[in-house]
Amino acid sequence: MGLLGRYRGIKTLLWPRQGERLIPAVSGVLLALSFPPLHILIPPFVGLVPFALWMQRCPPDHEGRRAVVRGSIVFGAIYFGIVFYWILVALIWFTPLAVLAFLSALLALIGIAALFGWIFHRAVHTVGAPLWLALPIAWTAAEWTRAHLPSTIAFPWLGLGTSLTGFPELVGIAELVGSRGVTFWLALVNGLLASLVLGFVEGTSLRRRLGLITTIVVVVLGPMQWGIWRATTLETREIATVAVVQPNVPEHIKLDTRAGIDSTLISLQREMPRIPPGTVDLVVMPEVTLSIFPAWEMHSDWVYPISEWAGYVRAPILMGGLGYEGDLTNGDYTPFNSAFLINAEGVTDYQYDKRYLVPFVERVPFLPVEWFDAFRYFGGDGVGKG
């Protein structure tokens, strides 16, 4: 009974109530529409506006802060659920535990969203920071936090600053301020627009509203104009020609390791002759092109065809495969999701081991990797050191 009472207490505290769902959900959808492959220009600049307006109208006391946290849970569930859907869709082929991985990751991300809402409300209603400033600070801090979480639960992917990749000329300021700086800029525009809407709703003076409009125009167009100028005046030169080759083997075939290797090599026999010898400087193949250990002598026969193709096109091949640490012969090893550089002579000394792993599927946070040896495609990958 005590356990049931605690559950009801947590549900009462965290379960969104009437008036705490719709507007945060709208913001979540709008912001999710900001990212590729859609490449829509407007959502990154307005996606947070509905949430900011709703937060501003919440009571300034503890109850208001709890309401904002509950609304942030709705916002986070929808926004991150859409943006990181690929964790489930891409990995469900490999293991049904991908469902657990997706839900666990989503829960962590919802926690970040709730933290953002709590900080945002406190900054505006307790500290007295202006909404237009509190929003970009709180949002950028939340993005930085999720990108720097400990162990392998960090989510550095798909920050707001990467939402305008379809319009590279407009985000030339990334050269100066980086992705996180672009995030701050976009959130600042959202905050200024929300403040302008509030000004109209609350009937602030015409002078104040005109000042806000002028500020918005300058803040939006200033960085854009600099980026356009930079793009038109930047001297460019060709550094290298890179060919990207995708064997495109269906996942259900790749799940059978031997069939996947054979199908990939057959696909490469069709694709590689399309590259005229001597016309490229590098060939890039996808993550885990072959589910083999290229640096292990026992798998050299499977590396040989790749070396042959490198000799044919007269360029090295960057290929995804499996790295390892330990002893493969007795099974006492830790696998890595790695990239290898292969030339006509074979595997070179270059090897990159993936550092930012998909939480739970590639590495279960905090727990020893040996605990998951019995699970295929779940939690057993090592974390690269560089």
Short mmCIF file of C-alpha atoms in Angstrom, two decimals:
data_model
loop_
_atom_site.label_atom_id
_atom_site.label_comp_id
_atom_site.label_asym_id
_atom_site.label_seq_id
_atom_site.Cartn_x
_atom_site.Cartn_y
_atom_site.Cartn_z
CA MET A 1 0.00 0.00 0.00
CA GLY A 2 2.89 2.32 0.79
CA LEU A 3 4.42 1.56 -2.63
CA LEU A 4 1.11 2.26 -4.34
CA GLY A 5 0.82 5.52 -2.44
CA ARG A 6 4.28 6.59 -3.57
CA TYR A 7 3.40 5.76 -7.18
CA ARG A 8 0.25 7.85 -6.98
CA GLY A 9 2.22 10.70 -5.44
CA ILE A 10 4.80 10.65 -8.25
CA LYS A 11 2.04 10.43 -10.86
CA THR A 12 0.23 13.40 -9.31
CA LEU A 13 3.46 15.39 -9.29
CA LEU A 14 4.65 14.58 -12.83
CA TRP A 15 1.61 13.60 -14.91
CA PRO A 16 0.64 16.57 -17.15
CA ARG A 17 -2.73 18.11 -16.38
CA GLN A 18 -5.25 19.96 -18.48
CA GLY A 19 -3.66 23.05 -19.98
CA GLU A 20 -0.16 21.58 -19.72
CA ARG A 21 -0.19 19.41 -22.83
CA LEU A 22 -1.31 21.07 -26.05
CA ILE A 23 0.99 24.10 -26.31
CA PRO A 24 4.16 22.25 -25.22
CA ALA A 25 3.24 19.53 -27.72
CA VAL A 26 2.88 22.11 -30.50
CA SER A 27 6.33 23.48 -29.67
CA GLY A 28 7.77 19.97 -29.69
CA VAL A 29 6.39 19.24 -33.16
CA LEU A 30 7.45 22.62 -34.57
CA LEU A 31 10.99 22.23 -33.30
CA ALA A 32 11.23 18.65 -34.57
CA LEU A 33 10.28 19.89 -38.05
CA SER A 34 13.45 22.01 -38.02
CA PHE A 35 15.78 19.15 -38.85
CA PRO A 36 16.82 17.36 -42.04
CA PRO A 37 15.64 15.85 -44.27
CA LEU A 38 12.86 18.47 -44.29
CA HIS A 39 15.12 21.56 -44.48
CA ILE A 40 12.36 24.04 -43.60
CA LEU A 41 13.71 27.51 -42.86
CA ILE A 42 11.10 28.91 -40.45
CA PRO A 43 10.65 26.31 -37.61
CA PRO A 44 14.09 26.82 -35.98
CA PHE A 45 13.25 30.50 -35.47
CA VAL A 46 9.74 29.98 -34.04
CA GLY A 47 9.60 26.45 -32.60
CA LEU A 48 10.20 27.54 -28.99
CA VAL A 49 7.85 30.54 -29.13
CA PRO A 50 4.63 28.70 -28.11
CA PHE A 51 6.40 27.06 -25.16
CA ALA A 52 7.93 30.37 -24.05
CA LEU A 53 4.56 32.15 -24.18
CA TRP A 54 2.89 29.34 -22.24
CA MET A 55 5.65 29.35 -19.61
CA GLN A 56 5.36 33.13 -19.18
CA ARG A 57 1.65 32.80 -18.38
CA CYS A 58 2.21 30.11 -15.74
CA PRO A 59 2.07 31.24 -12.09
CA PRO A 60 5.41 32.48 -10.72
CA ASP A 61 5.23 30.26 -7.61
CA HIS A 62 6.19 26.64 -6.91
CA GLU A 63 2.97 25.35 -8.46
CA GLY A 64 3.73 27.24 -11.64
CA ARG A 65 7.22 25.77 -11.75
CA ARG A 66 5.82 22.26 -11.32
CA ALA A 67 3.35 22.93 -14.12
CA VAL A 68 6.20 24.01 -16.40
CA VAL A 69 8.15 20.86 -15.55
CA ARG A 70 5.11 18.73 -16.43
CA GLY A 71 4.65 20.63 -19.68
CA SER A 72 8.35 20.18 -20.41
CA ILE A 73 7.88 16.43 -20.06
CA VAL A 74 5.27 16.55 -22.84
CA PHE A 75 7.49 18.82 -24.93
CA GLY A 76 10.53 16.59 -24.44
CA ALA A 77 8.68 13.34 -25.15
CA ILE A 78 7.39 14.66 -28.49
CA TYR A 79 10.46 16.62 -29.57
CA PHE A 80 13.08 14.04 -28.70
CA GLY A 81 10.81 11.15 -29.66
CA ILE A 82 10.60 12.51 -33.21
CA VAL A 83 14.19 13.73 -33.52
CA PHE A 84 15.75 10.50 -32.23
CA TYR A 85 13.27 8.06 -33.80
CA TRP A 86 16.19 6.55 -35.74
CA ILE A 87 17.45 4.78 -32.63
CA LEU A 88 14.39 2.54 -32.78
CA VAL A 89 13.88 2.33 -36.55
CA ALA A 90 17.51 1.65 -37.46
CA LEU A 91 18.38 -0.73 -34.64
CA ILE A 92 15.21 -2.79 -34.27
CA TRP A 93 16.60 -4.93 -37.12
CA PHE A 94 19.46 -6.02 -34.91
CA THR A 95 17.75 -6.65 -31.60
CA PRO A 96 14.29 -6.29 -30.03
CA LEU A 97 16.13 -4.74 -27.09
CA ALA A 98 16.31 -1.61 -29.27
CA VAL A 99 12.83 -0.81 -27.93
CA LEU A 100 14.22 -0.78 -24.39
CA ALA A 101 17.20 1.27 -25.56
CA PHE A 102 14.96 3.85 -27.24
CA LEU A 103 12.67 4.19 -24.23
CA SER A 104 15.62 4.45 -21.82
CA ALA A 105 17.30 7.11 -23.95
CA LEU A 106 14.02 8.98 -24.34
CA LEU A 107 13.52 8.97 -20.58
CA ALA A 108 16.96 10.54 -20.08
CA LEU A 109 16.24 13.18 -22.72
CA ILE A 110 12.87 13.98 -21.17
CA GLY A 111 14.76 14.61 -17.94
CA ILE A 112 16.92 17.17 -19.78
CA ALA A 113 13.76 18.84 -21.14
CA ALA A 114 12.28 19.00 -17.63
CA LEU A 115 15.51 20.56 -16.36
CA PHE A 116 15.32 23.15 -19.14
CA GLY A 117 11.75 24.05 -18.19
CA TRP A 118 12.62 24.32 -14.50
CA ILE A 119 15.61 26.61 -15.18
CA PHE A 120 13.64 28.71 -17.67
CA HIS A 121 10.75 29.30 -15.25
CA ARG A 122 13.06 30.07 -12.35
CA ALA A 123 15.16 32.47 -14.41
CA VAL A 124 12.12 34.47 -15.54
CA HIS A 125 9.84 34.34 -12.50
CA THR A 126 12.32 34.16 -9.60
CA VAL A 127 15.54 35.75 -10.82
CA GLY A 128 13.70 38.29 -12.96
CA ALA A 129 15.68 37.74 -16.15
CA PRO A 130 13.96 38.97 -19.32
CA LEU A 131 12.31 36.17 -21.27
CA TRP A 132 14.27 36.93 -24.44
CA LEU A 133 17.55 36.36 -22.58
CA ALA A 134 16.50 33.53 -20.25
CA LEU A 135 15.31 31.34 -23.14
CA PRO A 136 18.59 31.14 -25.10
CA ILE A 137 20.64 30.70 -21.92
CA ALA A 138 18.43 27.91 -20.56
CA TRP A 139 18.11 26.13 -23.92
CA THR A 140 21.81 26.31 -24.78
CA ALA A 141 22.73 25.10 -21.28
CA ALA A 142 20.36 22.14 -21.67
CA GLU A 143 21.88 21.24 -25.05
CA TRP A 144 25.40 21.47 -23.63
CA THR A 145 24.36 19.26 -20.72
CA ARG A 146 22.92 16.47 -22.86
CA ALA A 147 26.05 16.55 -25.04
CA HIS A 148 28.34 16.20 -22.00
CA LEU A 149 26.53 13.69 -19.82
CA PRO A 150 28.85 11.17 -18.13
CA SER A 151 29.76 7.70 -19.37
CA THR A 152 27.97 6.78 -22.61
CA ILE A 153 24.65 8.52 -22.02
CA ALA A 154 25.72 11.72 -23.79
CA PHE A 155 23.61 12.82 -26.76
CA PRO A 156 25.72 15.27 -28.81
CA TRP A 157 23.60 14.77 -31.92
CA LEU A 158 21.04 17.09 -33.49
CA GLY A 159 21.38 20.26 -31.48
CA LEU A 160 19.31 23.22 -32.62
CA GLY A 161 22.46 24.74 -34.11
CA THR A 162 22.57 21.97 -36.75
CA SER A 163 18.99 22.51 -37.93
CA LEU A 164 19.88 24.91 -40.76
CA THR A 165 22.36 22.68 -42.60
CA GLY A 166 20.17 23.04 -45.68
CA PHE A 167 20.99 26.76 -45.70
CA PRO A 168 24.77 26.88 -45.09
CA GLU A 169 25.14 30.47 -46.31
CA LEU A 170 22.76 31.68 -43.59
CA VAL A 171 24.71 30.09 -40.74
CA GLY A 172 28.19 31.24 -41.69
CA ILE A 173 28.58 32.52 -38.12
CA ALA A 174 29.22 28.89 -37.16
CA GLU A 175 32.77 29.57 -38.34
CA LEU A 176 33.09 32.02 -35.45
CA VAL A 177 30.81 30.69 -32.71
CA GLY A 178 30.40 26.99 -33.50
CA SER A 179 27.22 24.94 -33.42
CA ARG A 180 26.43 25.93 -29.85
CA GLY A 181 26.68 29.59 -30.79
CA VAL A 182 24.18 29.05 -33.61
CA THR A 183 21.91 27.36 -31.07
CA PHE A 184 22.09 30.44 -28.85
CA TRP A 185 21.32 32.71 -31.82
CA LEU A 186 18.24 30.72 -32.87
CA ALA A 187 16.94 30.49 -29.29
CA LEU A 188 17.54 34.23 -28.89
CA VAL A 189 15.37 34.93 -31.94
CA ASN A 190 12.67 32.68 -30.45
CA GLY A 191 12.88 34.61 -27.19
CA LEU A 192 12.66 37.99 -28.89
CA LEU A 193 9.66 36.90 -30.97
CA ALA A 194 7.92 35.59 -27.84
CA SER A 195 8.60 38.91 -26.09
CA LEU A 196 7.14 40.77 -29.07
CA VAL A 197 3.96 38.69 -28.99
CA LEU A 198 3.66 39.33 -25.25
CA GLY A 199 4.09 43.02 -25.93
CA PHE A 200 1.10 43.02 -28.28
CA VAL A 201 -1.00 40.90 -25.90
CA GLU A 202 -0.19 43.03 -22.85
CA GLY A 203 -0.49 46.32 -24.72
CA THR A 204 3.01 47.66 -24.12
CA SER A 205 3.94 51.02 -25.61
CA LEU A 206 4.36 51.42 -29.35
CA ARG A 207 7.91 52.62 -28.84
CA ARG A 208 8.83 49.44 -26.96
CA ARG A 209 7.27 47.24 -29.63
CA LEU A 210 9.03 49.10 -32.44
CA GLY A 211 12.29 48.71 -30.52
CA LEU A 212 11.73 44.96 -30.28
CA ILE A 213 10.90 44.70 -33.97
CA THR A 214 14.07 46.59 -34.86
CA THR A 215 16.11 44.35 -32.56
CA ILE A 216 14.62 41.21 -34.11
CA VAL A 217 15.40 42.40 -37.64
CA VAL A 218 19.00 43.17 -36.67
CA VAL A 219 19.49 39.91 -34.74
CA VAL A 220 18.03 37.79 -37.56
CA LEU A 221 19.48 39.53 -40.60
CA GLY A 222 22.86 40.59 -39.18
CA PRO A 223 24.36 37.09 -38.83
CA MET A 224 22.63 35.95 -42.03
CA GLN A 225 24.09 38.84 -44.01
CA TRP A 226 27.56 38.12 -42.65
CA GLY A 227 27.20 34.47 -43.66
CA ILE A 228 26.09 35.38 -47.19
CA TRP A 229 28.98 37.84 -47.53
CA ARG A 230 31.42 35.24 -46.25
CA ALA A 231 30.13 32.61 -48.67
CA THR A 232 30.49 34.93 -51.67
CA THR A 233 33.95 36.22 -50.77
CA LEU A 234 35.56 33.07 -49.35
CA GLU A 235 38.26 31.73 -51.61
CA THR A 236 37.76 28.00 -52.17
CA ARG A 237 40.08 25.43 -53.68
CA GLU A 238 39.78 21.74 -54.36
CA ILE A 239 41.54 19.66 -51.73
CA ALA A 240 40.47 16.16 -52.69
CA THR A 241 37.93 14.17 -54.66
CA VAL A 242 36.07 11.65 -52.52
CA ALA A 243 33.86 8.82 -53.79
CA VAL A 244 31.18 7.46 -51.46
CA VAL A 245 30.24 3.83 -52.08
CA GLN A 246 27.16 2.30 -50.43
CA PRO A 247 26.79 -1.48 -50.86
CA ASN A 248 23.15 -1.12 -49.75
CA VAL A 249 22.73 -4.65 -48.38
CA PRO A 250 19.35 -5.16 -46.63
CA GLU A 251 19.61 -5.39 -42.84
CA HIS A 252 17.93 -8.79 -42.62
CA ILE A 253 20.72 -10.22 -44.80
CA LYS A 254 23.48 -8.50 -42.79
CA LEU A 255 22.17 -10.14 -39.62
CA ASP A 256 23.64 -13.38 -41.01
CA THR A 257 27.32 -12.46 -40.82
CA ARG A 258 28.56 -14.72 -43.63
CA ALA A 259 25.66 -13.87 -45.94
CA GLY A 260 26.15 -10.18 -45.20
CA ILE A 261 29.86 -10.32 -46.06
CA ASP A 262 29.24 -12.23 -49.29
CA SER A 263 26.42 -9.87 -50.35
CA THR A 264 28.55 -6.81 -49.59
CA LEU A 265 31.49 -8.09 -51.64
CA ILE A 266 29.17 -8.92 -54.55
CA SER A 267 27.67 -5.44 -54.34
CA LEU A 268 31.15 -3.89 -54.39
CA GLN A 269 31.96 -5.88 -57.53
CA ARG A 270 29.10 -4.00 -59.19
CA GLU A 271 29.81 -0.55 -57.73
CA MET A 272 33.60 -0.15 -57.63
CA PRO A 273 34.19 -0.46 -61.43
CA ARG A 274 32.07 2.69 -61.81
CA ILE A 275 35.00 4.68 -60.36
CA PRO A 276 37.54 5.33 -63.15
CA PRO A 277 41.07 4.55 -61.89
CA GLY A 278 43.00 7.60 -60.75
CA THR A 279 39.98 9.95 -60.60
CA VAL A 280 39.51 10.04 -56.82
CA ASP A 281 41.74 10.59 -53.80
CA LEU A 282 39.71 8.60 -51.29
CA VAL A 283 36.86 6.09 -51.28
CA VAL A 284 34.56 6.10 -48.26
CA MET A 285 32.37 3.14 -47.31
CA PRO A 286 29.75 3.01 -44.53
CA GLU A 287 29.82 2.06 -40.86
CA VAL A 288 30.61 -1.66 -40.42
CA THR A 289 30.79 -2.25 -44.16
CA LEU A 290 31.98 -5.75 -43.36
CA SER A 291 31.26 -7.35 -40.00
CA ILE A 292 34.86 -8.50 -39.65
CA PHE A 293 37.99 -7.63 -37.68
CA PRO A 294 40.20 -6.16 -40.46
CA ALA A 295 43.29 -5.93 -38.23
CA TRP A 296 43.08 -9.65 -37.31
CA GLU A 297 45.16 -11.97 -39.47
CA MET A 298 42.41 -14.60 -39.49
CA HIS A 299 40.17 -12.16 -41.43
CA SER A 300 42.82 -11.09 -43.96
CA ASP A 301 41.12 -13.08 -46.74
CA TRP A 302 38.08 -10.79 -46.45
CA VAL A 303 40.27 -7.69 -46.44
CA TYR A 304 42.07 -8.80 -49.60
CA PRO A 305 39.22 -7.86 -52.04
CA ILE A 306 39.08 -4.38 -50.50
CA SER A 307 42.84 -4.00 -50.99
CA GLU A 308 42.41 -5.11 -54.60
CA TRP A 309 39.82 -2.41 -55.18
CA ALA A 310 42.08 0.18 -53.55
CA GLY A 311 44.78 -0.80 -56.04
CA TYR A 312 42.29 -0.66 -58.92
CA VAL A 313 41.04 2.89 -58.20
CA ARG A 314 44.54 3.97 -57.07
CA ALA A 315 43.19 5.47 -53.84
CA PRO A 316 42.91 4.32 -50.21
CA ILE A 317 39.55 3.11 -48.92
CA LEU A 318 38.10 4.23 -45.57
CA MET A 319 35.92 1.33 -44.43
CA GLY A 320 33.87 0.58 -41.34
CA GLY A 321 34.64 -2.64 -39.50
CA LEU A 322 35.19 -4.06 -36.03
CA GLY A 323 38.14 -3.14 -33.87
CA TYR A 324 39.02 -5.05 -30.73
CA GLU A 325 41.00 -4.98 -27.52
CA GLY A 326 42.03 -8.28 -25.98
CA ASP A 327 42.40 -11.79 -27.39
CA LEU A 328 40.06 -12.85 -30.20
CA THR A 329 41.28 -16.43 -30.17
CA ASN A 330 39.87 -17.22 -26.72
CA GLY A 331 36.92 -14.82 -26.86
CA ASP A 332 38.29 -12.52 -24.15
CA TYR A 333 38.00 -9.19 -25.97
CA THR A 334 36.05 -5.94 -26.21
CA PRO A 335 34.76 -5.00 -29.68
CA PHE A 336 34.83 -1.47 -31.09
CA ASN A 337 32.80 0.16 -33.84
CA SER A 338 35.79 1.29 -35.89
CA ALA A 339 36.98 2.78 -39.17
CA PHE A 340 40.03 1.47 -41.04
CA LEU A 341 42.12 2.85 -43.88
CA ILE A 342 42.96 0.17 -46.44
CA ASN A 343 45.29 0.61 -49.40
CA ALA A 344 46.69 -1.73 -52.05
CA GLU A 345 49.10 -3.23 -49.49
CA GLY A 346 46.38 -4.00 -46.94
CA VAL A 347 45.24 -2.49 -43.64
CA THR A 348 47.25 0.60 -42.65
CA ASP A 349 48.09 1.70 -39.11
CA TYR A 350 45.16 4.15 -39.07
CA GLN A 351 42.20 3.06 -36.95
CA TYR A 352 39.49 5.20 -35.36
CA ASP A 353 37.32 3.68 -32.63
CA LYS A 354 33.91 5.30 -32.19
CA ARG A 355 33.71 7.43 -29.05
CA TYR A 356 30.07 8.60 -28.96
CA LEU A 357 28.10 5.37 -28.77
CA VAL A 358 24.35 4.99 -29.07
CA PRO A 359 23.32 4.52 -25.42
CA PHE A 360 22.14 1.05 -24.41
CA VAL A 361 22.41 -0.50 -27.89
CA GLU A 362 26.14 0.00 -28.41
CA ARG A 363 27.00 0.49 -24.74
CA VAL A 364 24.94 0.30 -21.56
CA PRO A 365 26.04 3.23 -19.38
CA PHE A 366 27.98 2.74 -16.14
CA LEU A 367 27.86 -1.09 -16.15
CA PRO A 368 30.84 -3.38 -16.99
CA VAL A 369 30.85 -4.36 -20.66
CA GLU A 370 31.42 -8.04 -19.75
CA TRP A 371 27.91 -8.26 -18.35
CA PHE A 372 26.49 -8.03 -21.86
CA ASP A 373 28.64 -10.58 -23.67
CA ALA A 374 25.64 -12.90 -24.01
CA PHE A 375 23.58 -10.27 -25.84
CA ARG A 376 24.21 -9.77 -29.53
CA TYR A 377 24.02 -6.13 -30.69
CA PHE A 378 23.31 -4.85 -27.20
CA GLY A 379 25.55 -2.98 -24.83
CA GLY A 380 28.88 -4.66 -25.53
CA ASP A 381 30.89 -2.13 -27.55
CA GLY A 382 33.98 -0.47 -26.17
CA VAL A 383 34.40 3.30 -26.04
CA GLY A 384 37.11 4.69 -28.30
CA LYS A 385 39.84 6.81 -26.77
CA GLY A 386 40.61 9.05 -29.73
#
